[in-house]
Coordinates of C-alpha atoms and ligand atoms in Angstrom, one line a residue:
Chain F
M13 CA 10.2 17.4 34.7
G14 CA 12.1 14.1 34.7
R15 CA 12.4 11.3 32.0
Y16 CA 8.6 10.0 32.9
Y17 CA 5.5 11.7 32.2
Q18 CA 3.9 9.1 34.7
Q19 CA 6.6 7.3 36.2
D20 CA 4.6 5.2 38.8
I21 CA 2.9 3.5 36.1
E22 CA 5.8 3.9 33.7
T23 CA 8.0 2.3 36.2
A24 CA 5.7 0.2 38.1
P25 CA 6.4 -3.9 39.4
R26 CA 5.2 -6.0 36.7
E27 CA 2.9 -7.5 39.8
K28 CA 1.2 -4.1 40.3
I29 CA 1.0 -3.9 37.0
L30 CA -0.7 -6.8 36.8
E31 CA -3.2 -5.9 39.3
I32 CA -4.0 -3.3 37.6
Q33 CA -5.0 -4.6 34.4
N34 CA -6.8 -7.2 36.5
E35 CA -9.3 -5.0 37.5
K36 CA -9.5 -2.8 34.9
L37 CA -10.1 -5.8 32.4
V38 CA -12.9 -7.2 34.5
R39 CA -15.0 -3.8 34.6
Q40 CA -14.4 -2.6 31.0
V41 CA -15.6 -6.3 30.1
R42 CA -18.9 -5.4 32.2
H43 CA -18.8 -2.1 30.2
V44 CA -18.7 -3.6 27.2
W45 CA -21.2 -6.7 27.8
D46 CA -24.1 -3.7 29.5
N47 CA -23.4 -1.0 26.4
V48 CA -22.4 -2.9 23.4
P49 CA -25.2 -5.5 22.2
Y50 CA -22.6 -5.7 19.1
Y51 CA -20.1 -7.7 21.4
R52 CA -22.3 -8.9 23.8
H53 CA -24.4 -10.9 20.8
L54 CA -20.4 -12.5 20.2
M55 CA -19.6 -13.1 23.6
E56 CA -23.5 -15.0 23.7
E57 CA -22.5 -17.0 20.8
K58 CA -19.5 -18.1 22.3
G59 CA -20.8 -18.8 25.6
V60 CA -18.9 -16.3 27.3
T61 CA -20.5 -14.2 30.1
P62 CA -19.2 -10.9 32.2
E63 CA -18.9 -13.6 35.0
D64 CA -16.3 -15.4 33.7
I65 CA -13.6 -13.2 32.6
R66 CA -12.2 -12.8 35.8
G67 CA -8.5 -11.5 35.1
V68 CA -5.9 -11.2 32.4
E69 CA -5.7 -15.2 31.9
D70 CA -8.9 -15.1 31.1
L71 CA -9.0 -12.7 28.0
H72 CA -8.1 -15.9 26.1
K73 CA -11.9 -16.7 26.4
L74 CA -13.5 -13.7 24.4
P75 CA -14.2 -13.8 20.9
F76 CA -12.3 -11.0 18.2
L77 CA -13.5 -8.5 16.8
S78 CA -11.9 -7.5 13.5
K79 CA -11.7 -4.8 11.2
A80 CA -14.7 -6.7 9.5
D81 CA -16.7 -6.5 12.8
L82 CA -15.8 -2.4 12.8
R83 CA -17.3 -2.1 9.2
E84 CA -20.3 -4.3 9.7
A85 CA -20.9 -1.8 13.2
Y86 CA -20.5 1.2 11.1
P87 CA -20.8 3.7 12.5
Y88 CA -22.7 3.6 16.2
G89 CA -22.9 -0.2 16.6
L90 CA -19.3 -0.6 19.2
L91 CA -20.4 2.7 20.3
G92 CA -20.4 1.7 24.5
T93 CA -21.9 5.0 25.7
D94 CA -24.5 7.1 24.9
L95 CA -23.6 10.3 22.5
K96 CA -24.2 12.8 24.1
N97 CA -21.5 11.8 26.5
C98 CA -19.0 12.1 23.6
V99 CA -16.8 15.3 22.9
R100 CA -14.9 14.3 19.8
I101 CA -14.7 11.7 16.7
Q102 CA -11.4 10.8 14.9
S103 CA -11.3 8.3 11.5
T104 CA -9.1 6.8 9.4
S105 CA -8.4 8.5 5.9
G106 CA -9.9 5.5 3.9
T107 CA -11.3 7.3 0.8
T108 CA -14.2 4.7 0.9
G109 CA -16.7 3.7 2.4
R110 CA -14.6 1.6 4.8
R111 CA -13.5 4.4 6.9
V112 CA -13.7 3.5 10.5
V113 CA -14.9 5.9 12.9
A114 CA -13.7 6.3 17.0
F115 CA -15.8 8.2 19.3
Y116 CA -13.9 9.7 22.1
T117 CA -15.3 10.7 25.9
Q118 CA -13.6 13.8 27.6
H119 CA -12.2 10.8 29.5
D120 CA -11.1 8.7 26.4
V121 CA -9.2 11.9 25.1
D122 CA -7.5 12.5 28.0
L123 CA -6.4 9.0 28.5
W124 CA -5.3 9.0 25.0
E125 CA -3.3 12.7 25.4
D126 CA -1.7 10.9 28.3
C127 CA -0.5 8.1 25.6
T128 CA 1.2 10.9 23.8
A129 CA 2.8 12.8 26.7
R130 CA 5.1 9.9 27.9
A131 CA 5.9 9.1 24.1
I132 CA 7.0 13.1 23.9
V133 CA 8.9 12.4 27.6
A134 CA 10.6 9.5 26.6
A135 CA 12.0 11.3 23.5
G136 CA 13.3 13.7 25.8
G137 CA 10.4 16.4 26.2
T138 CA 9.6 18.8 28.5
D139 CA 8.5 22.2 29.3
E140 CA 11.0 24.3 27.9
D141 CA 10.3 22.4 24.4
V142 CA 9.1 23.5 21.1
V143 CA 6.9 20.7 19.1
Q144 CA 6.1 21.0 15.9
V145 CA 3.5 19.3 15.2
C146 CA 3.3 18.2 11.0
Y147 CA 0.6 15.6 11.0
G148 CA -2.2 16.1 9.4
Y149 CA -4.7 17.6 11.7
G150 CA -8.6 17.1 11.1
L151 CA -10.0 13.5 11.4
F152 CA -6.6 11.8 11.1
T153 CA -5.7 11.0 14.9
G154 CA -2.1 12.0 13.8
G155 CA -2.3 16.0 14.5
A156 CA -4.6 16.1 17.4
G157 CA -3.0 12.8 19.2
L158 CA 0.3 14.6 19.3
H159 CA -1.1 17.9 20.0
G160 CA -3.0 16.8 22.6
G161 CA 0.3 15.2 24.5
S162 CA 2.2 18.0 23.8
H163 CA 0.1 20.1 26.0
K164 CA -0.4 17.9 28.5
V165 CA 3.6 17.8 28.8
G166 CA 3.2 22.3 28.7
C167 CA 5.4 22.1 25.5
L168 CA 5.2 25.2 23.2
T169 CA 2.9 23.4 20.4
L170 CA 3.5 24.6 17.1
P171 CA 0.0 22.9 15.3
M172 CA 1.4 23.4 11.9
S173 CA -0.6 20.2 10.1
S174 CA 1.4 18.6 7.1
G175 CA 2.4 19.9 3.8
N176 CA 3.7 23.6 3.2
T177 CA 7.4 22.3 4.1
E178 CA 8.7 26.4 3.3
R179 CA 6.7 27.2 5.9
Q180 CA 7.5 24.5 8.0
I181 CA 11.2 25.2 7.7
Q182 CA 10.8 28.7 8.3
F183 CA 8.7 27.9 11.7
M184 CA 11.3 25.2 12.4
M185 CA 13.8 27.8 12.0
D186 CA 12.4 31.1 13.7
L187 CA 10.8 29.8 16.2
G188 CA 13.4 26.9 16.7
S189 CA 11.7 23.9 17.2
T190 CA 13.2 21.1 18.9
I191 CA 10.6 18.2 18.3
L192 CA 9.6 17.4 15.0
C193 CA 6.3 15.0 14.9
C194 CA 5.3 13.9 11.6
T195 CA 5.5 10.9 9.5
P196 CA 9.0 9.5 8.6
S197 CA 8.9 10.2 5.0
Y198 CA 8.0 13.7 5.7
A199 CA 10.9 13.8 8.0
A200 CA 13.4 12.9 5.5
Y201 CA 11.6 15.1 3.1
I202 CA 12.4 18.1 5.5
G203 CA 16.0 16.5 5.9
E204 CA 16.6 17.1 1.9
S205 CA 14.9 20.2 1.5
L206 CA 16.8 21.9 4.5
A207 CA 20.3 20.3 3.0
E208 CA 19.2 22.3 -0.6
M209 CA 18.3 25.2 1.0
G210 CA 21.9 25.2 2.2
Y211 CA 21.1 24.5 5.9
K212 CA 23.8 22.2 8.1
P213 CA 22.4 19.3 10.7
E214 CA 23.4 21.6 13.2
D215 CA 22.2 24.9 12.4
N216 CA 18.7 23.7 13.2
K217 CA 17.2 23.2 17.7
L218 CA 15.9 20.2 16.8
K219 CA 16.7 17.3 19.4
A220 CA 14.2 14.5 18.6
G221 CA 11.9 13.6 16.5
I222 CA 8.4 11.4 17.1
F223 CA 7.8 8.9 13.8
G224 CA 4.7 7.0 13.0
A225 CA 1.8 6.5 11.0
E226 CA 3.7 4.5 8.1
P227 CA 6.3 1.9 7.9
W228 CA 9.8 2.9 7.9
T229 CA 13.1 1.2 8.2
E230 CA 16.0 1.4 10.9
E231 CA 18.0 2.9 7.7
M232 CA 15.6 5.6 7.2
R233 CA 15.6 6.0 11.1
R234 CA 19.7 6.7 10.4
D235 CA 19.1 9.1 7.3
I236 CA 17.1 11.1 9.3
E237 CA 18.5 11.1 12.4
K238 CA 21.9 12.2 10.1
K239 CA 19.8 14.7 8.5
L240 CA 18.4 16.8 10.7
G241 CA 20.9 15.6 13.7
I242 CA 18.5 14.5 16.4
K243 CA 17.2 11.2 17.6
A244 CA 14.5 9.7 16.1
Y245 CA 11.7 7.6 17.8
D246 CA 9.0 5.3 17.0
I247 CA 5.3 5.7 17.4
Y248 CA 2.8 3.9 17.4
G249 CA -1.2 3.6 17.2
L250 CA -4.4 2.7 15.6
T251 CA -7.7 5.2 15.5
E252 CA -9.0 2.1 16.5
T253 CA -7.2 2.1 20.2
S254 CA -7.0 5.8 20.0
G255 CA -4.3 6.5 18.2
P256 CA -0.7 7.2 18.3
G257 CA 0.8 7.0 21.5
V258 CA -0.3 3.3 22.5
A259 CA 2.6 2.4 21.9
Y260 CA 6.0 4.6 21.8
E261 CA 9.7 4.3 21.8
C262 CA 12.6 5.9 24.7
E263 CA 15.6 6.4 24.6
E264 CA 16.8 2.5 23.8
Q265 CA 15.5 2.6 20.7
H266 CA 14.7 -0.4 20.4
G267 CA 11.3 -1.5 20.4
M268 CA 7.9 0.8 21.5
H269 CA 6.4 0.2 25.0
I270 CA 2.7 -0.4 25.4
N271 CA 0.9 1.8 27.6
E272 CA 0.0 -1.2 29.2
D273 CA -2.6 0.2 32.0
H274 CA -4.2 1.2 28.9
F275 CA -4.1 -1.7 26.3
L276 CA -3.6 -5.1 26.9
A277 CA -1.4 -7.2 23.7
E278 CA -1.6 -10.4 23.0
I279 CA 0.3 -12.3 19.8
I280 CA -1.8 -14.6 18.0
D281 CA -1.1 -17.0 15.4
P282 CA -3.3 -14.8 12.4
E283 CA -4.4 -18.6 11.0
T284 CA -5.6 -20.2 14.0
G285 CA -6.3 -17.3 16.6
E286 CA -3.9 -19.5 19.3
V287 CA -2.0 -17.1 21.4
L288 CA 1.2 -17.8 21.3
P289 CA 4.0 -17.4 23.6
E290 CA 6.5 -14.2 24.4
G291 CA 9.1 -13.8 22.0
E292 CA 6.8 -15.3 19.2
K293 CA 5.8 -13.6 15.8
G294 CA 1.9 -13.4 15.3
E295 CA -0.5 -10.8 14.6
L296 CA -0.6 -7.9 17.6
V297 CA -4.6 -7.9 19.0
F298 CA -5.6 -5.1 21.3
T299 CA -8.3 -4.9 24.7
S300 CA -8.4 -1.1 25.4
L301 CA -9.1 -1.4 29.4
D302 CA -10.7 1.6 30.6
K303 CA -11.7 3.4 27.2
E304 CA -15.5 4.4 27.7
A305 CA -16.9 5.7 23.4
F306 CA -14.7 2.9 22.2
P307 CA -14.1 -0.1 24.1
L308 CA -13.0 -2.7 21.4
L309 CA -11.8 -6.6 23.0
R310 CA -9.5 -8.5 21.5
Y311 CA -9.0 -6.1 18.5
R312 CA -7.6 -7.8 15.8
T313 CA -4.3 -4.9 14.1
R314 CA -3.5 -7.6 11.4
D315 CA -0.2 -6.0 12.5
I316 CA 2.7 -8.9 12.6
C317 CA 5.3 -8.0 15.7
V318 CA 6.6 -9.3 18.6
L319 CA 6.5 -8.8 22.2
S320 CA 9.5 -8.6 24.6
R321 CA 9.0 -8.1 28.5
K322 CA 12.8 -7.8 29.1
P323 CA 13.6 -5.2 31.3
C324 CA 14.4 -2.2 29.5
S325 CA 17.4 0.0 30.9
C326 CA 15.3 3.0 30.9
G327 CA 13.3 2.1 33.4
R328 CA 9.9 1.7 32.2
T329 CA 8.5 -1.6 33.2
H330 CA 5.7 -2.3 30.1
V331 CA 6.4 -4.8 27.2
R332 CA 8.1 -3.6 24.3
M333 CA 6.4 -4.5 21.0
S334 CA 9.0 -4.6 17.8
K335 CA 8.4 -2.6 14.7
P336 CA 5.3 -3.9 12.5
M337 CA 7.1 -6.6 9.9
G338 CA 4.1 -7.1 8.1
R339 CA 0.4 -5.9 7.6
S340 CA -2.6 -9.2 6.8
D341 CA -4.9 -6.3 6.4
D342 CA -5.9 -4.7 3.4
M343 CA -5.2 -1.5 4.0
L344 CA -2.0 -0.4 2.4
I345 CA -0.4 3.2 3.7
I346 CA 1.7 4.7 0.4
R347 CA 3.4 7.7 1.2
G348 CA 1.3 8.4 4.2
V349 CA -2.1 7.6 2.0
N350 CA -4.3 5.0 2.8
V351 CA -5.3 3.0 -0.5
F352 CA -7.2 0.3 -0.2
P353 CA -6.8 -2.6 -2.9
S354 CA -10.6 -2.5 -3.2
Q355 CA -10.2 1.1 -4.5
I356 CA -8.1 -0.4 -7.3
E357 CA -10.5 -3.2 -8.1
T358 CA -13.3 -1.2 -8.5
V359 CA -11.1 1.5 -11.0
L360 CA -10.0 -2.1 -12.9
L361 CA -13.5 -3.0 -12.6
K362 CA -14.9 0.4 -14.5
E363 CA -12.0 0.5 -16.8
G364 CA -12.9 -2.7 -18.6
Y365 CA -10.3 -4.9 -17.3
T366 CA -10.0 -8.1 -15.3
P367 CA -10.0 -7.7 -11.5
N368 CA -6.5 -9.5 -12.1
Y369 CA -3.5 -7.1 -10.2
Q370 CA -0.8 -7.0 -8.0
I371 CA 0.6 -4.0 -6.2
V372 CA 4.2 -3.7 -5.4
L373 CA 5.1 -1.6 -2.7
D374 CA 8.8 -0.6 -2.4
R375 CA 11.3 2.1 -1.6
E376 CA 13.5 4.3 -3.1
R377 CA 15.7 7.0 -1.6
N378 CA 13.3 7.2 1.2
T379 CA 10.3 7.4 -0.6
D380 CA 7.1 4.4 -1.6
T381 CA 7.0 3.1 -5.5
F382 CA 4.1 2.5 -5.9
D383 CA 3.3 0.0 -9.0
V384 CA 0.7 -2.2 -10.7
Y385 CA 0.5 -4.8 -12.6
V386 CA -2.6 -5.8 -14.5
E387 CA -3.2 -8.5 -16.7
V388 CA -5.1 -7.3 -20.0
S389 CA -7.3 -9.9 -21.4
A390 CA -7.4 -11.1 -25.4
D391 CA -10.2 -8.3 -26.2
Q392 CA -8.2 -5.6 -25.2
F393 CA -5.1 -6.5 -26.7
S394 CA -3.7 -4.3 -29.2
D395 CA -0.3 -5.1 -31.8
L396 CA -0.1 -1.1 -31.6
M397 CA 2.5 -0.5 -29.4
S398 CA 0.9 3.2 -29.0
Q399 CA -2.1 1.6 -28.0
I400 CA -0.9 -0.5 -25.2
Q401 CA 1.0 2.6 -23.7
K402 CA -1.9 4.7 -24.0
M403 CA -4.3 2.1 -22.3
E404 CA -1.5 2.3 -19.7
K405 CA -1.7 5.9 -19.2
S406 CA -5.4 6.3 -19.3
L407 CA -4.8 3.6 -16.4
E408 CA -3.0 5.3 -14.0
A409 CA -4.9 8.8 -14.3
A410 CA -7.8 6.4 -13.9
L411 CA -6.2 5.6 -10.1
R412 CA -4.7 8.7 -9.5
T413 CA -8.3 10.3 -9.6
M414 CA -9.5 7.3 -7.4
L415 CA -7.1 6.9 -4.9
G416 CA -4.8 10.6 -4.5
I417 CA -1.5 9.3 -5.1
G418 CA -0.4 7.9 -8.8
P419 CA 0.9 4.3 -9.2
R420 CA 2.5 3.1 -12.4
V421 CA 0.9 0.7 -14.3
H422 CA 2.5 -2.1 -16.3
L423 CA 0.2 -4.3 -18.4
V424 CA 1.0 -8.0 -18.5
A425 CA -0.1 -11.3 -19.7
P426 CA -3.0 -12.9 -18.8
K427 CA -2.0 -15.8 -15.6
T428 CA 1.2 -14.0 -14.9
I429 CA 0.1 -12.4 -11.6
T430 CA 2.1 -14.9 -8.8
R431 CA -0.1 -17.0 -7.1
S432 CA -0.2 -18.3 -4.1
E433 CA -2.4 -21.5 -3.6
G434 CA -4.6 -20.8 -6.8
K435 CA -5.4 -17.5 -5.0
A436 CA -3.4 -14.1 -6.7
V437 CA -0.8 -12.1 -4.5
R438 CA -2.6 -8.9 -4.3
V439 CA 0.3 -7.0 -2.8
I440 CA 4.1 -7.7 -2.4
D441 CA 5.1 -5.2 0.3
K442 CA 9.2 -5.0 -0.1
R443 CA 9.2 -1.8 2.2
K444 CA 9.5 -4.1 4.9
L445 CA 12.1 -6.5 4.0
H446 CA 15.4 -3.5 4.0
D447 CA 15.4 -3.5 7.1
Chain R
M17 CA -7.3 -9.0 -50.0
A18 CA -5.2 -8.3 -47.2
I19 CA -2.9 -10.8 -45.3
T20 CA -3.2 -11.8 -41.4
Q21 CA -0.8 -10.8 -39.0
I22 CA -0.7 -12.6 -35.7
S23 CA 0.5 -10.6 -32.8
L24 CA 1.9 -12.0 -29.6
F25 CA 2.2 -10.2 -25.8
L26 CA 5.4 -11.1 -24.9
M27 CA 6.7 -10.3 -21.2
N28 CA 10.1 -8.8 -20.5
Q29 CA 11.3 -12.2 -19.1
P30 CA 13.7 -14.4 -20.2
G31 CA 12.3 -17.2 -22.3
Q32 CA 9.4 -16.0 -23.4
L33 CA 10.9 -15.4 -26.8
V34 CA 11.8 -18.7 -27.5
D35 CA 8.3 -20.0 -25.6
A36 CA 6.5 -18.1 -28.4
V37 CA 8.7 -18.9 -31.5
G38 CA 9.0 -23.3 -30.6
A39 CA 5.1 -23.0 -29.8
I40 CA 4.9 -21.8 -33.7
S41 CA 6.6 -24.2 -34.5
G42 CA 4.7 -26.8 -32.4
A43 CA 2.0 -25.9 -34.5
G44 CA 3.9 -27.3 -38.1
S45 CA 3.6 -23.4 -38.8
N46 CA 6.2 -21.1 -40.8
I47 CA 7.1 -17.8 -39.9
R48 CA 7.5 -16.4 -42.9
A49 CA 8.5 -12.5 -41.5
M50 CA 8.2 -11.2 -38.3
S51 CA 9.1 -8.0 -36.2
I52 CA 9.2 -7.1 -32.1
A53 CA 8.6 -3.8 -31.2
E54 CA 9.4 -3.4 -27.3
A55 CA 8.8 -1.0 -24.4
N56 CA 10.1 -1.1 -20.5
D57 CA 7.4 -4.2 -19.4
F58 CA 7.0 -5.8 -22.5
G59 CA 7.2 -6.6 -26.4
I60 CA 4.7 -7.1 -28.8
L61 CA 6.0 -9.9 -31.9
R62 CA 4.0 -9.5 -34.8
A63 CA 4.3 -12.3 -37.7
I64 CA 3.6 -13.6 -40.8
V65 CA 3.1 -17.4 -40.4
T66 CA 2.0 -19.9 -42.4
D67 CA -1.6 -22.1 -40.9
T68 CA -2.5 -18.8 -38.9
D69 CA -5.9 -20.8 -37.9
K70 CA -4.0 -23.7 -36.5
V71 CA -1.2 -21.0 -35.0
C72 CA -3.8 -19.2 -33.0
S73 CA -6.3 -22.1 -31.6
L74 CA -3.1 -23.7 -30.4
L75 CA -1.8 -20.6 -29.2
K76 CA -4.5 -19.1 -27.8
D77 CA -4.8 -20.7 -24.5
R78 CA -0.9 -19.6 -23.9
F79 CA 0.0 -16.6 -25.3
L80 CA -2.5 -13.2 -25.6
I81 CA -3.1 -13.6 -29.3
T82 CA -4.6 -11.4 -32.2
R83 CA -5.0 -11.0 -35.4
T84 CA -5.0 -7.6 -37.8
P85 CA -5.5 -7.5 -41.5
V86 CA -1.9 -5.9 -42.9
V87 CA -1.1 -5.0 -46.7
A88 CA 1.7 -7.0 -48.3
A89 CA 3.1 -5.2 -50.5
K90 CA 5.1 -7.1 -53.5
M91 CA 8.3 -5.5 -54.6
D92 CA 11.4 -6.8 -56.3
D93 CA 14.5 -7.1 -54.2
R94 CA 16.4 -4.5 -55.5
S95 CA 17.4 -1.0 -54.2
G96 CA 14.7 1.5 -54.6
A97 CA 12.2 -1.0 -55.0
L98 CA 10.6 0.4 -51.6
Y99 CA 10.1 3.7 -53.1
P100 CA 6.9 3.7 -55.2
I101 CA 5.3 2.1 -52.7
L102 CA 5.7 4.5 -49.6
S103 CA 5.4 7.8 -52.2
A104 CA 1.7 6.0 -53.8
L105 CA 0.6 6.1 -50.4
N106 CA 2.1 9.3 -49.1
K107 CA 0.0 10.7 -51.5
A108 CA -3.3 9.2 -50.9
N109 CA -2.5 10.2 -47.7
V110 CA -2.2 6.8 -46.1
N111 CA -0.8 7.0 -42.3
I112 CA 1.8 4.1 -41.5
E113 CA 1.6 2.5 -38.0
Y114 CA 4.6 0.4 -38.5
M115 CA 5.8 -1.9 -41.4
Y116 CA 8.4 -4.8 -42.2
A117 CA 9.7 -6.7 -45.0
F118 CA 10.3 -9.7 -46.0
T119 CA 11.9 -12.2 -49.1
G120 CA 9.5 -13.8 -51.3
T121 CA 9.6 -17.6 -52.1
G122 CA 10.3 -16.3 -56.5
P123 CA 13.8 -14.9 -57.2
E124 CA 14.2 -11.4 -56.3
E125 CA 10.9 -11.3 -54.9
A126 CA 10.4 -9.3 -51.6
Y127 CA 7.2 -8.1 -50.1
V128 CA 6.6 -5.2 -47.8
V129 CA 4.0 -5.5 -44.6
L130 CA 2.1 -2.4 -44.1
R131 CA 0.1 -1.7 -41.0
V132 CA -2.4 0.4 -41.9
S133 CA -5.8 1.7 -40.6
D134 CA -8.1 0.8 -44.0
P135 CA -6.4 -2.5 -45.5
D136 CA -9.2 -1.8 -48.3
T137 CA -8.2 1.2 -49.4
T138 CA -4.5 1.2 -49.0
E139 CA -5.0 -2.6 -51.6
S140 CA -6.9 -0.3 -53.7
V141 CA -4.4 2.5 -54.0
L142 CA -1.5 -0.1 -54.9
H143 CA -3.3 -1.7 -57.2
A144 CA -4.1 1.5 -58.9
H145 CA 0.0 2.3 -59.3
G146 CA 0.3 -1.2 -60.6
I147 CA 1.6 -3.3 -57.2
Q148 CA 0.3 -6.7 -56.4
T149 CA -0.4 -7.2 -52.5
L150 CA -0.5 -10.6 -51.2
S151 CA -3.3 -13.1 -49.8
D152 CA -3.6 -15.2 -47.0
E153 CA -4.1 -17.8 -50.2
G154 CA -1.3 -16.3 -52.0
L155 CA 1.1 -16.7 -48.6
S156 CA 0.3 -20.2 -48.1
L157 CA 2.1 -21.1 -51.7
Ligands
ZN509 ZN1 12.7 1.6 27.4

């Protein structure tokens, strides 16, 4: 096996890719119109019919689909085929009722696994490799996605799932894992654990890592590469669009190639919805091109990034997306755990606080820090220091129970939370500023 | 006849203390005594001020402020004067959350401010030992 999993399509001339996209888009729009009344209704509201979409240049005529639509349509509202044709469900790990449930036919699973297979081959994977998958298995797309791709490439697959670092390391050393798939923070942790156990980077057989599902920086990449003695590759995806593998890095490590024969990418102005020219920063919007069970047209990812069609030295012709620079979406991924600000609000109200709070995320020694600032009201304020500290501790405990991850709580004076145009700024994510 | 202490929540930020003190003096109030407790992110300014009502109404929109009844026990401004007070309270099993002191307006006169859970009982104990306590009325004299 060479440097590509599906060379013809991965290195196809741009005109050829456009031709494929035009043809698939027309069919996908027709499929959605015929099978997804929810979206058909959105199209009718906008006065668009399938006949109006003759190719990619008509894409902008279609209405957007947002996460709110997915919640509204939960669970079956966006299903594009009979349930009996579906073979799989995956879901976001949201702990509230706001999870996203995605459906797959066997065709959809194949398509997704082709994408992750391309990512594995781009990271140097062949059928000689031993791929250790320590993304979580289960509803989360990480484990299933990389597992399937690894099978397609013919790698020896270790379905480790997440956690139990000691066992991860034992398998890694005993069975000679060559490619590691997990979240970047877990990769860093494994690296630290190896060093603590007295292993040097050259003691393991790893050559590459495919890391995603949470934001990470170039600094973190270098740190992981040094600790594990590998080359670290980024991978991108959303449960809504399939899972990881929608885009992946090649050996250039400079932007992730989007699998454009399956997903059309646009960058829009998040405020106006206007499509922005190549190279401009904006919200990433995906349109699936050949999905059966969960086809999404113009789905707003809320991820802010930049697209580049500059030719890549790897030979792949598919557009590259930058690492997401921010997220206007309400879901936060903190140490690999999905956190919704609304969950924090729920706890605050239950514990008798005002919903005036601010989440500050940062990264210290490659681990996310998670601080919550909460305004105290006059009737809660006490002249006793011990009383206020007790309030902080008990709020921390309540939040940990709800979120599955413990923040540091800081009580602050009323009206001190940063506001922007009168609206409280709920989240300050400093993790992306360190690149 | 406990006296009223005001407590202000101060963020651990430059300018907070000077703002608070400025606001109190802006109310034409005299700070008779104060102490600050501090944690990592915040501090609590506790003060005995004149014109407590006015200070509270002027500051309540800008600061987190609360009133707490505290006991101000009178003592002589000399070595050893605090001992009989604490000794009496200890024997009566009165638990003191915190305390601070200030000098009075009379010669050789001082007060210790005691934050306790039950000011009335505490005052009775002190009075039984011949120790005088201050009232809000007495404070503004
Ligand atoms: Zn490339």
